[in-house]
Coordinates of C-alpha atoms and ligand atoms in Angstrom, one line a residue:
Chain A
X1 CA -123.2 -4.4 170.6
X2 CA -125.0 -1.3 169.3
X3 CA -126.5 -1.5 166.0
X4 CA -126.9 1.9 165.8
X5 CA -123.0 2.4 165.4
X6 CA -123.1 -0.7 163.1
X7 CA -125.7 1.3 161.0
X8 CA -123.7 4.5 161.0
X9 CA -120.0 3.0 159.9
X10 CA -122.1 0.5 157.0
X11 CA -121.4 2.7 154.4
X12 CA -117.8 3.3 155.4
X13 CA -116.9 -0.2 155.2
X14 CA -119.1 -0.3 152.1
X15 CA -117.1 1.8 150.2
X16 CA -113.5 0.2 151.5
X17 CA -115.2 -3.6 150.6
X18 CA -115.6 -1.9 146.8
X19 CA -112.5 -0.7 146.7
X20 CA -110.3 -4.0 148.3
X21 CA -112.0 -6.1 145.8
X22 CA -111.9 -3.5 143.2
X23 CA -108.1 -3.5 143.7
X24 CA -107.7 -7.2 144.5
X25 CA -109.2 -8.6 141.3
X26 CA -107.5 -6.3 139.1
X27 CA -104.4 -7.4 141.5
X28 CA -105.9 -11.8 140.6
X29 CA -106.2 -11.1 137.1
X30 CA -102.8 -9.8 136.7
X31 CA -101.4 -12.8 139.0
X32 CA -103.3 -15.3 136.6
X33 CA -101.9 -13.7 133.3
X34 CA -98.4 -13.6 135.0
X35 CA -98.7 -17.1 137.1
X36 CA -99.5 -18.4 132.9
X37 CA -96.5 -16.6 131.5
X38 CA -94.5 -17.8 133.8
X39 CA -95.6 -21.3 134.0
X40 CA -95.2 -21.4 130.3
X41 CA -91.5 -20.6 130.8
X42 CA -90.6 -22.9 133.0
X43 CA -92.3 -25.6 131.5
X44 CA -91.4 -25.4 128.3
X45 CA -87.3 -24.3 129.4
X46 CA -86.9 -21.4 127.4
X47 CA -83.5 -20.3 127.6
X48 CA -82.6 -16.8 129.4
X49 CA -86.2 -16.1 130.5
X50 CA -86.3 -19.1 132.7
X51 CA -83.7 -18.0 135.0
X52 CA -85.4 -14.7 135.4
X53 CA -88.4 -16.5 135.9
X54 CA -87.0 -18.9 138.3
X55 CA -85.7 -15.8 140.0
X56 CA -89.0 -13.7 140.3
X57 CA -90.3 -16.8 141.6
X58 CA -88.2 -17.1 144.6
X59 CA -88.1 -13.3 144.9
X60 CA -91.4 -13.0 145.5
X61 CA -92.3 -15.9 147.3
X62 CA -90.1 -15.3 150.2
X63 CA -90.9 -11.7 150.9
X64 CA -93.5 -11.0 152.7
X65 CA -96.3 -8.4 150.5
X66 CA -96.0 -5.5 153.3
X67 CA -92.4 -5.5 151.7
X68 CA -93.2 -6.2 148.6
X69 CA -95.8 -2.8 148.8
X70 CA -93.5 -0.6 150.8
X71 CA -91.1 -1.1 147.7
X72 CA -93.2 -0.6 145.2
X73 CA -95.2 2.3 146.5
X74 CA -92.0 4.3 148.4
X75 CA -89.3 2.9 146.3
X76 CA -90.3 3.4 142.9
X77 CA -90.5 7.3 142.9
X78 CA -86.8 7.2 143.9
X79 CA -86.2 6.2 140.2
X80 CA -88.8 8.5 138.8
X81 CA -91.5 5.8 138.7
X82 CA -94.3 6.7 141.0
X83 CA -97.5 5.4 140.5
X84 CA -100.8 5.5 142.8
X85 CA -101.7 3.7 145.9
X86 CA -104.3 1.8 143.8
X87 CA -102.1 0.6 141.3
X88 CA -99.7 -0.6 143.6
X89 CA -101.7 -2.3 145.5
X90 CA -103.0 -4.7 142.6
X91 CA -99.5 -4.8 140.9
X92 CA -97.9 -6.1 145.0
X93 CA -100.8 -8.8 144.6
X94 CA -100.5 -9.6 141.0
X95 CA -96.9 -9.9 141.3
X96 CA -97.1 -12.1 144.7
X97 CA -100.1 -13.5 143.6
X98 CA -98.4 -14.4 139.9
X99 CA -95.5 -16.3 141.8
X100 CA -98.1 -18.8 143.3
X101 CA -100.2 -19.2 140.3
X102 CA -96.8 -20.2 138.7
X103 CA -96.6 -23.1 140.9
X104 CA -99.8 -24.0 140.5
X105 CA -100.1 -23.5 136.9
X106 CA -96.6 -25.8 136.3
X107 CA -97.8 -28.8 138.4
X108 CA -101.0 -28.5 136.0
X109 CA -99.1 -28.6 132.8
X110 CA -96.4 -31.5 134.1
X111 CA -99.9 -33.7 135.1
X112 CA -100.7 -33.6 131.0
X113 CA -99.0 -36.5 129.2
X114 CA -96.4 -35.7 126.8
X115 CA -99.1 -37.8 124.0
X116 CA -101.5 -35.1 124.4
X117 CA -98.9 -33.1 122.3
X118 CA -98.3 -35.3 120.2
X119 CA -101.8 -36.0 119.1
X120 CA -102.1 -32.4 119.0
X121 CA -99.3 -32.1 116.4
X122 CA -99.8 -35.1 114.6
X123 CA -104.0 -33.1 113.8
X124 CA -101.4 -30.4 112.0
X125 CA -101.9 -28.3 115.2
X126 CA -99.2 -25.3 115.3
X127 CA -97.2 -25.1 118.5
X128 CA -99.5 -22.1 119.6
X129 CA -102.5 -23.6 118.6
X130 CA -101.5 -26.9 120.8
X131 CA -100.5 -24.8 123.6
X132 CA -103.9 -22.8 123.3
X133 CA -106.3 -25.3 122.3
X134 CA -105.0 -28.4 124.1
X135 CA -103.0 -28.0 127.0
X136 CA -103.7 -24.9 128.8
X137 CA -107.6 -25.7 128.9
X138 CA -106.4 -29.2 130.3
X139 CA -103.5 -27.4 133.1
X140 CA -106.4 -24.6 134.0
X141 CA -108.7 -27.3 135.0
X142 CA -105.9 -29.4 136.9
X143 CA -104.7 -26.3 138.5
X144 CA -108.4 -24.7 139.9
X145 CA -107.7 -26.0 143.3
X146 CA -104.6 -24.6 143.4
X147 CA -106.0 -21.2 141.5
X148 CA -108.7 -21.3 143.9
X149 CA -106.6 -21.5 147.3
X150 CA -104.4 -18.7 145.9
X151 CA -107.7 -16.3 145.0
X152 CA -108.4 -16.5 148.8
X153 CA -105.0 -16.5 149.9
X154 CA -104.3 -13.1 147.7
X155 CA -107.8 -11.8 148.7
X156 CA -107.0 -12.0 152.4
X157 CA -103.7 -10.8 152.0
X158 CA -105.5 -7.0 150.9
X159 CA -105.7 -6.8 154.7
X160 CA -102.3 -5.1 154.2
X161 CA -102.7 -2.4 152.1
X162 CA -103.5 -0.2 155.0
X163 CA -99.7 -0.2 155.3
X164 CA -99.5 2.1 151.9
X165 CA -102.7 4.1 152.9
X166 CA -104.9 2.7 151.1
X167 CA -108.7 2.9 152.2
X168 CA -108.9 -0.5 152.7
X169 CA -111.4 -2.7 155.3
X170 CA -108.7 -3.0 157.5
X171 CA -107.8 0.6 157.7
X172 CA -111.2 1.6 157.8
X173 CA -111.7 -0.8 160.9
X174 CA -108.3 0.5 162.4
X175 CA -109.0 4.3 161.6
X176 CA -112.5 3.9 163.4
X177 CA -111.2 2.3 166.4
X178 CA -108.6 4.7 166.8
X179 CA -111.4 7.7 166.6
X180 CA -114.4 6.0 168.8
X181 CA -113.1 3.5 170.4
X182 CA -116.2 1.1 169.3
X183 CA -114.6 -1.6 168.9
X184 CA -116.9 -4.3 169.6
X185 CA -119.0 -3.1 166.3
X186 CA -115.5 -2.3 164.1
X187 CA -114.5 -6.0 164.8
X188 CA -117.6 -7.2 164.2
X189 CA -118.0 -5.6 160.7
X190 CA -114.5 -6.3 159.7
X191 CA -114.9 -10.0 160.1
X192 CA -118.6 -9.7 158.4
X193 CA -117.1 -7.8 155.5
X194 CA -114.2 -10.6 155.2
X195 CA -116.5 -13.3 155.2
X196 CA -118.5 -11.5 152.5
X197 CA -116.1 -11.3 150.3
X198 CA -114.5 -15.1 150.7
X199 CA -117.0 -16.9 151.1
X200 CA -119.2 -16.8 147.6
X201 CA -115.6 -17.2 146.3
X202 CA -115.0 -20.4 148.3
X203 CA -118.5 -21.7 147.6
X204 CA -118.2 -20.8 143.5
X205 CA -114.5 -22.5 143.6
X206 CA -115.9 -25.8 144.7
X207 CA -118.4 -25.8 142.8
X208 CA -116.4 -25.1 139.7
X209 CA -113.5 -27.7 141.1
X210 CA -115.9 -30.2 141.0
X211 CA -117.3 -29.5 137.8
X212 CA -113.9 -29.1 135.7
X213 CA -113.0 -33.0 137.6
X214 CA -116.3 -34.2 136.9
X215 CA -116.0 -33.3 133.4
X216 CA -112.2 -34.7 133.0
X217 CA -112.4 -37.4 135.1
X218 CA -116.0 -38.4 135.8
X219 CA -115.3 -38.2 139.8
Chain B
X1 CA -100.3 -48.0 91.2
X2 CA -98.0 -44.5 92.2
X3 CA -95.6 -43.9 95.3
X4 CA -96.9 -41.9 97.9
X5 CA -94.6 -42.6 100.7
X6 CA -90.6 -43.4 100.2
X7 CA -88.4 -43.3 102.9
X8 CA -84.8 -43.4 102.2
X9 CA -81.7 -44.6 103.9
X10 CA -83.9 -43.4 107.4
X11 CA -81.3 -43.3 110.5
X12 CA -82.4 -42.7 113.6
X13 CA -80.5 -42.8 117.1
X14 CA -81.2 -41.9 120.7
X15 CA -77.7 -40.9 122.2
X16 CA -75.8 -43.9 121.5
X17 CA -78.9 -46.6 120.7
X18 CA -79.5 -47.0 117.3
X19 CA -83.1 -47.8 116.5
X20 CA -83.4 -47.2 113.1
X21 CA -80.4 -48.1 110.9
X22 CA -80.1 -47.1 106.8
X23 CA -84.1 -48.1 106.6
X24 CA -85.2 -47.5 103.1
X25 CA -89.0 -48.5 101.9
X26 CA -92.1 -47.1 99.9
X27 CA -95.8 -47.6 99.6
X28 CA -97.5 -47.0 96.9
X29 CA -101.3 -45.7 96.6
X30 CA -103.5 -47.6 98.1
X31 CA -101.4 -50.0 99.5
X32 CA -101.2 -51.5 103.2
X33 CA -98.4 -52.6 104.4
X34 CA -98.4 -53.8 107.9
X35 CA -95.0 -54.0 110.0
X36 CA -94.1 -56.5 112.6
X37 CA -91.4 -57.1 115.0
X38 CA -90.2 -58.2 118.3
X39 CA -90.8 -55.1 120.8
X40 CA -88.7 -52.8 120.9
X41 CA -87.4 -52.9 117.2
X42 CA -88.1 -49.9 116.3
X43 CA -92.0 -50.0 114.9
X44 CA -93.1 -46.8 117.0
X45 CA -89.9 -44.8 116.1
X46 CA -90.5 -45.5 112.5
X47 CA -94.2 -44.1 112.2
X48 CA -93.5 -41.0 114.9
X49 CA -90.5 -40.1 112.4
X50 CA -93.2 -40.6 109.6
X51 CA -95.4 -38.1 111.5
X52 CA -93.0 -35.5 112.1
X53 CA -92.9 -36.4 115.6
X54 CA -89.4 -37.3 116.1
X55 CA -85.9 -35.5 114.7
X56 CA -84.0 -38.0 112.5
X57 CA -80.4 -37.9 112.1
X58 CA -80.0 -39.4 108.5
X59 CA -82.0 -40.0 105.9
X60 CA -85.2 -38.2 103.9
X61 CA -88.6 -39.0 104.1
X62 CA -91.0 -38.5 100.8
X63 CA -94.7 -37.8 101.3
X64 CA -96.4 -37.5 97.1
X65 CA -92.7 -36.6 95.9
X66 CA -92.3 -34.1 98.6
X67 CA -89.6 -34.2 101.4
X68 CA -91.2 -33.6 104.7
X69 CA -89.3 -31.5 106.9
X70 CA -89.3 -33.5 110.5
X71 CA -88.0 -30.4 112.4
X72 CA -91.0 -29.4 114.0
X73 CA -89.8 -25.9 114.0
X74 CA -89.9 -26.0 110.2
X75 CA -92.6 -28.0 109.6
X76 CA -93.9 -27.9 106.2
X77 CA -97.5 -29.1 106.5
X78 CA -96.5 -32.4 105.0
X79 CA -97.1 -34.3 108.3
X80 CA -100.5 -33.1 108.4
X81 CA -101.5 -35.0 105.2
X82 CA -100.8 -38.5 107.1
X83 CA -102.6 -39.0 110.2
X84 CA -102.2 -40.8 112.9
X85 CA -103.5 -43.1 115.5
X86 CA -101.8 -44.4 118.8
X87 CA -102.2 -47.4 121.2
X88 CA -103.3 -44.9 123.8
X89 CA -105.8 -43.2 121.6
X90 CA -104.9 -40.0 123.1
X91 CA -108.3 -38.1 122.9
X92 CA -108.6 -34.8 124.7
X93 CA -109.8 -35.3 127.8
X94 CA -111.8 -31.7 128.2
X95 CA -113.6 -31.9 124.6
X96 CA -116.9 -34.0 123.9
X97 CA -116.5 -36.5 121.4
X98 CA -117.6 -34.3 118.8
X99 CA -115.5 -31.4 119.4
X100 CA -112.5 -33.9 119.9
X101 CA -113.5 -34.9 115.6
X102 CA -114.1 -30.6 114.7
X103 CA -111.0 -29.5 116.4
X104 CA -108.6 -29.6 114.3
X105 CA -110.4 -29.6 111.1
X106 CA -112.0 -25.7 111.9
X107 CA -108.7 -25.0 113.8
X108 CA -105.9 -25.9 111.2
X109 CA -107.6 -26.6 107.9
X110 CA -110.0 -23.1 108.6
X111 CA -113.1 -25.3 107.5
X112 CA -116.6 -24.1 108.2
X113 CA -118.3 -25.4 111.5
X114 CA -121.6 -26.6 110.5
X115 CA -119.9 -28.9 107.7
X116 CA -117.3 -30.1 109.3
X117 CA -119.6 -30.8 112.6
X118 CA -122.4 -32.8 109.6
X119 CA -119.1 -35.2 108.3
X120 CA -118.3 -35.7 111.7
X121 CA -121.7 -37.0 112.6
X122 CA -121.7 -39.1 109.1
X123 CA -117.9 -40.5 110.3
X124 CA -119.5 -41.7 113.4
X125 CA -122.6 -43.3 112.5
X126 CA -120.0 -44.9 110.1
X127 CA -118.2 -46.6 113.3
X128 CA -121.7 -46.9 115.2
X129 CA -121.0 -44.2 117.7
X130 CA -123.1 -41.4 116.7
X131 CA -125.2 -41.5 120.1
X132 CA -121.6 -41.1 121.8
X133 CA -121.3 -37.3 120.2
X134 CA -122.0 -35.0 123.3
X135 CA -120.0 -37.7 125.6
X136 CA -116.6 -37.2 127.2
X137 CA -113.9 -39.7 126.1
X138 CA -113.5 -41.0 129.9
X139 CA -117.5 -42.0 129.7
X140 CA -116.3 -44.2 126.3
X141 CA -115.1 -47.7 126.6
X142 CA -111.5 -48.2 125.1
X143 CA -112.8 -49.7 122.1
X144 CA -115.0 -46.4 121.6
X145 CA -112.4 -44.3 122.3
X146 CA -110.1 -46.0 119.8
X147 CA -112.7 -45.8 117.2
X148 CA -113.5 -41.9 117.7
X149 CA -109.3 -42.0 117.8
X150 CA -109.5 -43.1 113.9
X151 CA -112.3 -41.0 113.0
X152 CA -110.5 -38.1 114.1
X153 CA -107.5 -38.8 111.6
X154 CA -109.8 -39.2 109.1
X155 CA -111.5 -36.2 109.0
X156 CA -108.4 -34.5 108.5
X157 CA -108.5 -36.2 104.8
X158 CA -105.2 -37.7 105.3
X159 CA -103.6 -39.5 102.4
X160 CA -101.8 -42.3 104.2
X161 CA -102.6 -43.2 107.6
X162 CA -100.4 -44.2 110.4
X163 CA -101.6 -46.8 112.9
X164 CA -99.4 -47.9 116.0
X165 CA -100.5 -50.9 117.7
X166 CA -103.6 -49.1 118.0
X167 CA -105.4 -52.5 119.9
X168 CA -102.6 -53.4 122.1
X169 CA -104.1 -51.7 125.1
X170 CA -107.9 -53.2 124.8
X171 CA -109.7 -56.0 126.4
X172 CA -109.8 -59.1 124.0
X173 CA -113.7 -58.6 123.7
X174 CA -113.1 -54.8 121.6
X175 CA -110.3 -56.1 119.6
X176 CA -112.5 -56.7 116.6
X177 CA -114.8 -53.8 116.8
X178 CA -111.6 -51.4 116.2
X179 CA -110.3 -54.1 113.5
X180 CA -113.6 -54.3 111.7
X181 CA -113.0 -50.6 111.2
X182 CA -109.9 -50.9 109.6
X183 CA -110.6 -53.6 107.8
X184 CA -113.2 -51.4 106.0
X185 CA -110.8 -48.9 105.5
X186 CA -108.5 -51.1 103.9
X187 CA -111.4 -51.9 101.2
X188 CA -112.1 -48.3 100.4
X189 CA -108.1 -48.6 99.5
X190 CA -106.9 -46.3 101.9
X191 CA -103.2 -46.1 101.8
X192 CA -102.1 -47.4 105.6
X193 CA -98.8 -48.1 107.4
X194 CA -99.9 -50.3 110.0
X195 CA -97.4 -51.7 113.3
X196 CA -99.7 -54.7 114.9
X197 CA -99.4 -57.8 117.0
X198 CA -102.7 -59.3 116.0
X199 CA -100.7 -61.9 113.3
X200 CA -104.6 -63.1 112.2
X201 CA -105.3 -59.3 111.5
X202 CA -102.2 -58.5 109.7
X203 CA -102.5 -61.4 107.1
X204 CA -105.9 -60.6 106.6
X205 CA -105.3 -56.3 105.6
X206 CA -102.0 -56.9 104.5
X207 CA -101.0 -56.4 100.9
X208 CA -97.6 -56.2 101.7
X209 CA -95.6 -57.1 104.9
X210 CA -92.4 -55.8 106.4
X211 CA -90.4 -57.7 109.6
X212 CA -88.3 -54.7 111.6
X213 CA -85.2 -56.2 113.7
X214 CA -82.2 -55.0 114.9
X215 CA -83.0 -51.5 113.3
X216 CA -83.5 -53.0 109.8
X217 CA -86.3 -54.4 107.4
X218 CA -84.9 -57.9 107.3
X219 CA -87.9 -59.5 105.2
X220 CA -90.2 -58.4 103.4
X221 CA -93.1 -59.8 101.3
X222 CA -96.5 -61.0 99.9
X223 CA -98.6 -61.8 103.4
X224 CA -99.0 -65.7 102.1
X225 CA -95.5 -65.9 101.7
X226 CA -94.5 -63.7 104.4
X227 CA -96.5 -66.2 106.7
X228 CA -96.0 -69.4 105.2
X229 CA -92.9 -69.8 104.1
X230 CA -90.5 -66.9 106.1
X231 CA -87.4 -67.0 104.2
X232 CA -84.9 -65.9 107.2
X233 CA -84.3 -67.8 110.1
X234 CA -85.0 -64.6 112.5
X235 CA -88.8 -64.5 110.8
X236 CA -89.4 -67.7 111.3
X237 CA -88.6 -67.5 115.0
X238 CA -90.1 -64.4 115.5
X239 CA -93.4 -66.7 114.0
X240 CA -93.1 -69.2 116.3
X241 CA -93.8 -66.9 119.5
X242 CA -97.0 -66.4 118.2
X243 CA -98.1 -69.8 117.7
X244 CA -99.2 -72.6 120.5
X245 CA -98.0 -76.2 119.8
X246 CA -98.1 -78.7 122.7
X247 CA -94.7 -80.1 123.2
Ligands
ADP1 N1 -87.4 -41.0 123.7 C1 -86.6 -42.1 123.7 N2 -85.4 -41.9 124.3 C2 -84.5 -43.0 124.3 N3 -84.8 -44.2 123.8 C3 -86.0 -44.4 123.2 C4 -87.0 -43.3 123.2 N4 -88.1 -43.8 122.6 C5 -87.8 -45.1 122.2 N5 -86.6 -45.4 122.6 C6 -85.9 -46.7 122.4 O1 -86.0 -47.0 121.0 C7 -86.2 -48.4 120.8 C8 -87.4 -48.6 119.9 O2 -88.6 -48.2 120.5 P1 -90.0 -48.3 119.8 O3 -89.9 -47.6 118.5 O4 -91.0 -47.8 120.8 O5 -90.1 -49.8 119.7 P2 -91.4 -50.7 119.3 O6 -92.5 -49.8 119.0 O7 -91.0 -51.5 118.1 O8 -91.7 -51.6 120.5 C9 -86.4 -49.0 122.2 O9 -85.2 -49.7 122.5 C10 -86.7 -47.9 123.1 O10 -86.2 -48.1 124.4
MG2 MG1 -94.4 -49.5 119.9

C-alpha cells in the first residue's frame, strides 16, 4: 500500500464523507418524522390515511432504493418536478428510511398498555397532550433498537447514490479506480471512511439503548 | 350535606352483555360510599364511565349539577374534576416519581412549576415517600407505587375521587400502608367512590355501602347494617364467601 496516494485522495474522500452524511441525516431525520406520522396512523386506524399509509409502506419496502432514486431523480422532471441530486438523495432515504421506522415505531406503541392512556386521560390530559407527553416518549424508547438498526441500515444504503451522480464515497472510490487504477489504497479508504461513519453511531446507539431500558425497566 | 355526584338510569352494554342496567345513585359531599360485588358485576365499568373513560349507551351522569359529556371527543373538563386510581397503578414508566405528580398539573391545569413541584413534595412526605422523588416507578415497591398513584390524583384537586380495587394486586404485607392513606383521606372528608374486596376496610371508610349484581344496585345501606343484617338473600351469600367457618 502506498501512503503517499492515501495522503493525496484524503481530502477527496473527505469532502464525499461530509457530503453522504450531510445528505444521509437530513435523509434519517425526514425518515423519523415520516416513520412517526405514519406509525401514528396505523396505530391509531384513522380512516382513509391508513390505507395510503399501509400502501406507502409496502411501496417502499419492496423496492429496492436504486429504484426508488432513479424515480425520483429521472422521473420527476417528466411531470415538471425536478429537484437536485442532493435533495433526492435524502428524500429516497427518508422515504425508504420512513417505511422502516414505521415498523419500528408501531411495534413500540402496540408494547404500551392501553392503561397508560387511560391514566393519561383520566389526569384531564387532551388526546394530543397524551399522545405527546405519554406515549410517544414511552414507543421512542421501546423502538431505539429498531431506530438504531435502521440509522445504520439507511446510512449504508448512501453507498447508492453514485447511481444519481452524486459525489458520494462510493463514487469517489469508483471514479478513482477507474482513473489510477490504485485500487489497493481506494478500497482501503472506502472501508476506513464506512467504518467512520458507523461505528460512533453503533457505539452511541448502545449506549443510549441501554440507557432508555435501564431507565424503563431497570435491566 | 349537597350532591356532587348523581348518576341516573346509567345503561351500559358491550355488544350484547349488559353490564350496567338502569343504575341510578348519588353521593353527596363528603361522603364515601364503597361498592362491592362478585367479579365481574360491573364495579370497574361503573367508575371508568364515571371518569369519562367509557361511552355509555343510556343514561346521564351529574358531576356539581353538571352533566359530563362521556364522549371523549367532546369532553367537557368535567372528568378532570374526579380523579382516579387503578389496581394497576398505572404510573409512567419514563418519568421520576416527581415528574409522574407535576405532569399533569403544569400540563393541563397551566400551573407554575416551582409550586406545583413544593405541593408535590408536601403530598409525599404526607404518604412517607418523599426520599422516593427522583426514583423511577419500577425502582418502587407496589405499595409505593400505589401510594404515588393516589398522590398523583390528588394534586389535580379533584372533588370526588375514584378508587378501583386499588390493593387487589399487592402483597398482603402493603395492603395497609395504601389503606392507612385512604383512611386519612376519608377523615379530611374527601368525597370517594370506592370498589374494594378488603370487607374489614370497607366497613371501616364506609359511610354508605352499595352491593352491584347482575348489572343493578340490589342493596344498599348504613355499613352496620349493610354487614350485619343484609336484607337480600344474594347479599347475604355474597357475605358468606368472605368469611371462614369450619364445617
Ligand atoms: N372492553 C370490554 N369489552 C367487552 N366486555 C367487557 C369489556 N370490559 C369489561 N367487560 C365485561 O363487563 C363485565 C364487567 O366488567 P368489570 O366492570 O371489569 O367488572 P368488575 O370490575 O366488577 O370485576 C365483565 O363481564 C367483563 O367481561
Ligand atoms: Mg374490576
Amino acid at each position: 500500500m502506498d501512503f503517499g496516494v492515501i495522503k493525496e485522495y484524503l481530502p477527496l474522500y473527505e469532502k464525499a464523507f461530509l457530503l453522504t452524511i450531510k445528505i444521509g441525516w437530513i435523509g434519517i431525520l425526514l425518515s423519523l418524522v415520516l416513520g412517526i406520522l405514519v406509525a401514528f396512523i396505523l396505530f391509531y386506524r384513522i380512516p382513509v390515511l391508513k390505507l395510503i399509509a399501509g400502501a406507502y409502506i409496502e411501496l417502499f419496502r419492496n423496492t429496492p432504493l436504486l429504484v426508488q432514486l432513479f424515480f425520483l431523480y429521472f422521473g420527476l422532471p417528466k411531470i415538471g418536478l425536478s429537484i437536485s441530486a442532493e435533495w433526492c438523495g435524502a428524500l429516497g432515504l427518508g422515504l425508504l428510511g420512513g417505511s422502516y421506522m414505521a415498523e419500528g415505531f408501531r411495534s413500540g406503541l402496540e408494547a404500551i398498555p392501553v392503561s397508560q392512556t387511560e391514566s393519561a386521560y383520566s389526569l384531564g390530559m387532551s388526546k394530543g397532550q397524551m399522545f405527546r407527553k405519554v406515549i410517544l416518549p414511552q414507543a421512542f424508547s421501546l423502538s431505539i433498537p429498531a431506530i438504531v438498526a435502521n440509522v445504520i441500515f439507511l446510512l449504508k444504503e448512501t453507498s447508492v447514490f453514485s447511481a444519481i451522480s452524486l459525489m458520494d464515497l462510493m463514487f469517489t472510490a469508483k471514479d478513482l479506480i477507474g482513473l489510477y487504477y490504485n485500487t489497493t489504497e481506494c478500497l482501503f479508504l472506502l472501508v476506513l471512511f464506512y467504518i467512520l461513519m458507523l461505528l460512533p453511531v453503533s457505539i452511541a446507539g448502545s449506549v443510549v439503548e441501554k440507557k432508555a431500558r435501564y431507565r424503563m425497566f431497570g435491566v | 350535606m349537597s350532591e356532587i355526584v348523581s348518576v341516573k338510569n346509567l345503561c351500559k352494554r358491550y355488544d350484547e352483555l349488559t353490564v350496567l342496567d338502569n343504575i341510578s345513585f348519588s353521593v353527596q359531599k363528603g361522603e364515601v360510599v364503597v361498592i362491592v360485588g362478585p367479579s365481574g358485576c360491573g364495579k370497574s365499568t361503573l367508575l371508568r364511565c364515571l371518569n369519562g373513560l367509557e361511552e355509555i349507551q343510556d343514561g346521564r351522569i351529574f358531576l356539581d349539577g353538571e352533566k359530563i359529556e362521556t364522549n371523549r371527543n367532546k369532553t367537557n373538563g368535567l372528568c378532570e374534576r374526579m380523579g382516579m386510581v387503578f389496581q394497576s397503578y398505572d404510573l409512567f414508566p419514563h418519568k421520576t416519581i416527581l415528574q409522574n405528580l407535576t405532569l399533569a398539573p403544569i400540563i393541563v391545569k397551566k400551573r407554575k412549576r416551582k409550586e406545583v413541584e413544593e405541593e408535590a413534595l408536601a403530598l409525599l412526605e404526607r404518604v412517607g415517600l418523599s426520599s422516593k422523588k427522583d426514583s423511577y416507578p419500577r425502582q418502587l415497591s407496589g405499595g409505593q407505587k400505589q401510594r404515588v398513584a393516589i398522590v398523583r390524583a390528588l394534586i389535580m384537586h379533584p372533588e370526588v375521587l375514584l378508587l378501583d380495587e386499588i390493593t387487589a394486586a399487592l402483597d398482603p404485607e402493603m395492603v395497609r400502608e395504601v389503606l392507612d392513606v385512604v383512611l386519612n383521606l376519608a377523615r379530611e372528608g374527601r368525597t370517594m367512590l370506592i370498589v374494594t374486596h378488603e370487607m374489614q376496610f370497607a366497613r371501616a371508610v364506609a359511610d354508605r355501602m352499595l352491593f352491584l349484581e347482575g348489572g343493578k344496585i340490589v342493596e344498599e345501606g348504613e355499613p352496620e347494617e349493610f354487614f350485619e343484617h343484609p336484607k337480600t338473600e344474594r347479599l347475604r351469600q355474597f357475605l358468606q364467601t368472605f368469611t371462614y367457618i369450619k364445617e
